[in-house]
Amino acid sequence: MSSSKIIFITGVSSGFGRALAQEAINHGHRVVGTVRSAEAKASFEALAPASAFARLLDVTDFTAIDGVIDEVEAAVGPIDVLVNNAGYGHEGVMEESSLDEMKRQFDVNVFGAVAMIKALLPLMRQRRGGHILNITSMGGFITLPGIAYYCGSKFALEGISETLSQELQPFGIAVTAVAPGSFRTDWAGRSMVRSPRAIADYDPLFNPLRQAREAKNGKQLGDPVKAAQAMLAVIESDSPPTHLLLGSDALGLVRNKLAVLSAEIDAWEHLTRSTDG
C-alpha cells in the first residue's frame, strides 16, 4: 500500500463517489466527502468513524467552498487529492431545453468543479504537490442526440482539465480527467433531469434513444467498484495520466470518434490549408 492520503471527494452519497470513498478507506486513506443532508452525513461517517469525514456542501454554493476547504485542512489535515465527482446528467432536445436548465447543468458540472479547484489550488501550490481528478464522461469526447447540455459541460471540463495539467505541472500537481462509459450508477435513473417533450419533429430521432437509455438503466456493463479501483490506482500512481477512459464501451466509442474525426480532417485538408497567407 502507498502512503496514506487525505482524499476530498465531492458527492459521496452514491455512485462513483461512494464506491471510490469505500475503496480508498479500504486502502488505508482518509476520505472527506461532501453530502447534501444530515442523514447522508451520518451514513457516510458510519462507514469508518476514524477515516470517513462528511461535510455538508452544495458545490454550487460558491461562497461556502473556501470555508469548507479551510476547515477541513485545519481539522483533518492537508488535502492530497481532490476528486470532483459531484454532477448529474440532463437529457433533452436542445430546442426544447431551457437556458435555465443549461445554466444549472454547467453550474454543477463545470463551475462547481472549478470553484473547488480554485479554493484548494493555492494550498497545493504552496506544498508543491497534489492530485486533482475531474470525473468527466465519454460524453466529453463523443456525443449523442438529446444530451447536448451534458456533453457540453463534459467537453468543457475535459478542456479545463487538460489546460490545468499544463499550468500545474511545474508545481508537481497532477490533473487527471476520468471519462467513464456506461456504469451501473444512478446517472440514467433518479439522478437524471429530463426536459419535457414538446416538438413532434424530433420524435423519430429522440424517442428510441430515451427508451433505450431507460431500458438499459441498471444493466450497464460497467461496475462502479471496479471503476473506483481503477481511479485509486491512478491516485496511487507516481505518473498518473492526464486522460483516463473507463469501460470498454468508452474505449470503442472514443476510438471510433477519433477515427471519424481524422478521416474528416483528411477529407477537408485542402480547404484547411487554403487559408494560409
XYZ file of C-alpha atoms in Angstrom:
277
model
C 0.000 0.000 0.000
C 1.229 3.505 -0.754
C 1.385 6.135 1.987
C -1.939 7.224 3.400
C -3.508 10.251 1.730
C -6.323 12.624 2.579
C -8.763 12.475 -0.334
C -11.546 15.029 -0.727
C -14.440 13.732 -2.862
C -17.487 15.766 -3.834
C -20.723 13.771 -3.853
C -20.184 10.604 -1.765
C -23.785 9.600 -1.108
C -23.932 7.153 -4.033
C -22.429 6.125 -7.354
C -18.763 6.649 -8.187
C -18.209 8.915 -5.197
C -19.418 6.360 -2.666
C -17.575 3.476 -4.346
C -14.309 5.422 -4.532
C -14.611 6.551 -0.929
C -15.115 2.972 0.257
C -12.178 1.628 -1.763
C -9.928 4.471 -0.586
C -10.809 3.764 3.044
C -10.142 0.061 2.469
C -6.667 1.018 1.205
C -5.876 3.000 4.341
C -6.644 6.506 3.095
C -8.765 9.081 4.894
C -11.699 10.477 2.945
C -13.578 13.738 3.308
C -16.797 13.636 1.329
C -19.448 16.223 0.593
C -23.100 15.370 1.174
C -26.373 17.282 0.978
C -28.166 16.223 4.197
C -27.565 15.375 7.837
C -28.842 11.857 7.184
C -26.306 11.344 4.391
C -23.572 12.754 6.631
C -24.318 10.212 9.354
C -24.494 7.367 6.829
C -21.137 8.232 5.299
C -19.284 8.715 8.559
C -20.632 5.367 9.816
C -18.561 3.638 7.106
C -15.376 4.188 9.124
C -15.527 6.643 12.043
C -11.763 7.244 12.034
C -11.403 7.523 8.263
C -14.646 8.911 6.812
C -15.449 12.583 7.351
C -18.519 14.202 5.808
C -19.150 17.869 5.180
C -22.448 19.447 4.170
C -21.838 21.308 0.918
C -23.606 22.101 -2.340
C -20.845 22.710 -4.886
C -22.931 25.484 -6.456
C -22.785 27.416 -3.171
C -19.571 29.006 -4.369
C -19.205 31.357 -1.390
C -19.178 28.427 1.059
C -16.420 26.394 -0.582
C -13.378 28.304 0.694
C -14.578 27.985 4.281
C -15.135 24.238 3.961
C -11.666 23.698 2.484
C -10.016 25.781 5.218
C -11.936 23.964 7.954
C -11.033 20.524 6.557
C -7.356 21.439 6.280
C -7.375 22.561 9.922
C -9.475 19.743 11.360
C -8.481 16.712 9.253
C -5.207 17.690 7.584
C -3.703 18.801 4.277
C -5.750 17.581 1.323
C -3.601 15.474 -1.020
C -6.236 14.615 -3.627
C -9.353 16.416 -4.838
C -11.909 14.345 -6.742
C -14.572 16.444 -8.456
C -17.273 13.805 -8.720
C -20.465 15.770 -7.995
C -22.540 16.128 -11.130
C -25.648 14.964 -12.934
C -26.979 14.329 -16.409
C -29.509 16.443 -18.282
C -31.499 14.813 -21.068
C -33.446 16.850 -23.585
C -33.548 18.001 -27.185
C -31.721 21.327 -27.208
C -34.563 23.262 -28.863
C -36.897 22.044 -26.107
C -34.472 22.602 -23.205
C -34.435 25.944 -21.417
C -31.402 28.132 -20.866
C -32.045 27.841 -17.126
C -31.589 24.082 -17.435
C -28.324 24.650 -19.270
C -27.122 27.090 -16.613
C -27.889 24.611 -13.849
C -26.055 21.842 -15.723
C -22.939 23.988 -16.109
C -23.157 25.364 -12.551
C -22.917 21.852 -11.121
C -20.737 20.034 -13.667
C -18.316 22.836 -14.564
C -18.440 25.863 -12.272
C -18.767 23.740 -9.132
C -15.693 21.725 -10.070
C -13.699 24.843 -10.961
C -14.704 26.547 -7.709
C -13.462 23.541 -5.733
C -10.166 23.575 -7.630
C -9.657 27.308 -7.147
C -10.248 27.003 -3.402
C -7.658 24.259 -2.990
C -5.029 25.226 -5.572
C -3.207 27.875 -3.517
C -2.609 25.306 -0.781
C -1.470 22.568 -3.168
C 0.786 25.027 -4.995
C 2.400 26.137 -1.720
C 3.006 22.486 -0.827
C 4.300 21.777 -4.363
C 2.201 18.647 -4.688
C -1.254 17.182 -5.054
C -3.569 15.485 -7.494
C -6.881 16.642 -8.976
C -9.263 14.139 -10.566
C -12.165 15.538 -12.543
C -14.854 12.985 -13.338
C -15.940 13.809 -16.865
C -17.553 11.269 -19.214
C -17.141 9.587 -22.560
C -19.701 12.308 -23.336
C -16.753 14.686 -23.122
C -15.406 13.049 -26.290
C -18.431 11.650 -28.127
C -21.966 12.997 -28.461
C -25.490 11.662 -28.784
C -28.708 13.481 -29.684
C -30.615 14.573 -26.601
C -27.774 15.285 -24.192
C -26.278 18.475 -25.651
C -26.066 20.321 -22.324
C -24.478 17.335 -20.587
C -21.926 16.734 -23.351
C -21.185 20.442 -23.491
C -20.422 20.509 -19.768
C -18.158 17.471 -20.007
C -16.341 18.771 -23.103
C -15.699 21.938 -21.087
C -14.342 20.039 -18.094
C -12.084 17.949 -20.334
C -10.599 21.103 -21.855
C -10.170 22.786 -18.484
C -8.506 19.674 -17.061
C -6.004 19.324 -19.887
C -5.070 23.014 -19.787
C -4.793 22.947 -15.995
C -2.462 19.940 -16.146
C -0.041 22.042 -18.213
C -0.267 25.002 -15.844
C 0.298 22.909 -12.714
C 2.980 20.508 -13.936
C 5.830 22.805 -12.767
C 4.446 22.629 -9.221
C 4.245 18.843 -9.037
C 0.428 18.852 -9.137
C -1.160 16.231 -11.389
C -4.541 16.573 -13.092
C -6.467 13.597 -14.458
C -9.735 13.770 -16.375
C -11.533 10.467 -15.790
C -14.065 9.680 -18.523
C -16.367 6.752 -17.681
C -18.581 4.983 -20.155
C -21.892 3.409 -19.095
C -21.844 2.206 -15.473
C -24.434 0.899 -13.062
C -24.949 4.186 -11.218
C -27.973 6.475 -10.843
C -26.849 8.692 -13.746
C -29.606 7.495 -16.105
C -32.082 6.911 -13.287
C -33.187 9.122 -10.433
C -30.219 11.480 -10.844
C -31.064 12.469 -14.422
C -33.054 15.630 -15.129
C -35.296 15.266 -18.197
C -36.827 18.140 -20.127
C -40.453 17.589 -21.189
C -41.059 16.772 -24.840
C -42.997 19.212 -26.991
C -41.881 19.140 -30.650
C -43.067 16.096 -32.609
C -40.467 16.597 -35.355
C -37.832 15.173 -33.014
C -39.782 12.050 -32.028
C -38.266 9.639 -34.592
C -34.725 10.566 -33.546
C -35.100 11.081 -29.831
C -37.754 8.663 -28.582
C -35.802 5.471 -29.392
C -32.737 6.884 -27.620
C -34.691 7.722 -24.477
C -36.379 4.310 -24.470
C -33.070 2.509 -24.944
C -31.445 4.508 -22.129
C -34.295 3.753 -19.746
C -34.279 0.055 -20.674
C -30.526 -0.189 -20.163
C -30.537 1.537 -16.773
C -29.256 -0.832 -14.104
C -27.913 -3.265 -16.680
C -24.908 -1.265 -17.879
C -21.646 -3.091 -18.460
C -19.578 -1.005 -16.061
C -19.071 -1.954 -12.399
C -18.698 1.151 -10.154
C -16.473 -0.748 -7.698
C -14.051 -1.667 -10.480
C -14.125 1.955 -11.649
C -13.247 3.014 -8.108
C -10.346 0.556 -8.046
C -9.067 1.976 -11.332
C -9.290 5.546 -10.023
C -7.498 4.528 -6.845
C -4.694 3.021 -8.952
C -4.354 6.406 -10.686
C -4.341 8.223 -7.344
C -1.601 5.932 -6.062
C 0.455 6.168 -9.266
C 3.687 8.169 -9.451
C 2.943 9.053 -13.105
C -0.837 9.457 -13.461
C -2.359 10.056 -16.911
C -3.946 13.316 -17.984
C -6.865 11.425 -19.560
C -8.294 8.078 -18.453
C -11.190 6.291 -20.141
C -13.115 3.771 -18.044
C -15.006 0.933 -19.692
C -14.657 -0.965 -22.940
C -17.683 0.868 -24.367
C -15.993 4.223 -23.817
C -12.803 2.866 -25.359
C -14.563 1.663 -28.513
C -16.744 4.729 -28.979
C -13.943 7.227 -28.416
C -11.560 5.371 -30.729
C -14.257 5.360 -33.416
C -14.889 9.088 -32.897
C -11.176 9.830 -33.292
C -11.002 7.736 -36.470
C -14.018 9.527 -37.977
C -12.578 12.903 -36.991
C -9.206 12.041 -38.503
C -10.881 10.990 -41.771
C -12.897 14.216 -41.895
C -9.776 16.301 -41.283
C -8.029 14.469 -44.130
C -11.000 14.912 -46.467
C -11.049 18.684 -45.946
C -7.308 19.217 -45.631
C -7.162 21.061 -48.957
C -9.635 23.676 -47.732
C -7.957 23.916 -44.354
C -4.602 24.675 -45.958
C -6.143 27.145 -48.430
C -6.466 29.843 -45.758
C -2.717 30.281 -45.184
C -1.453 33.683 -46.355
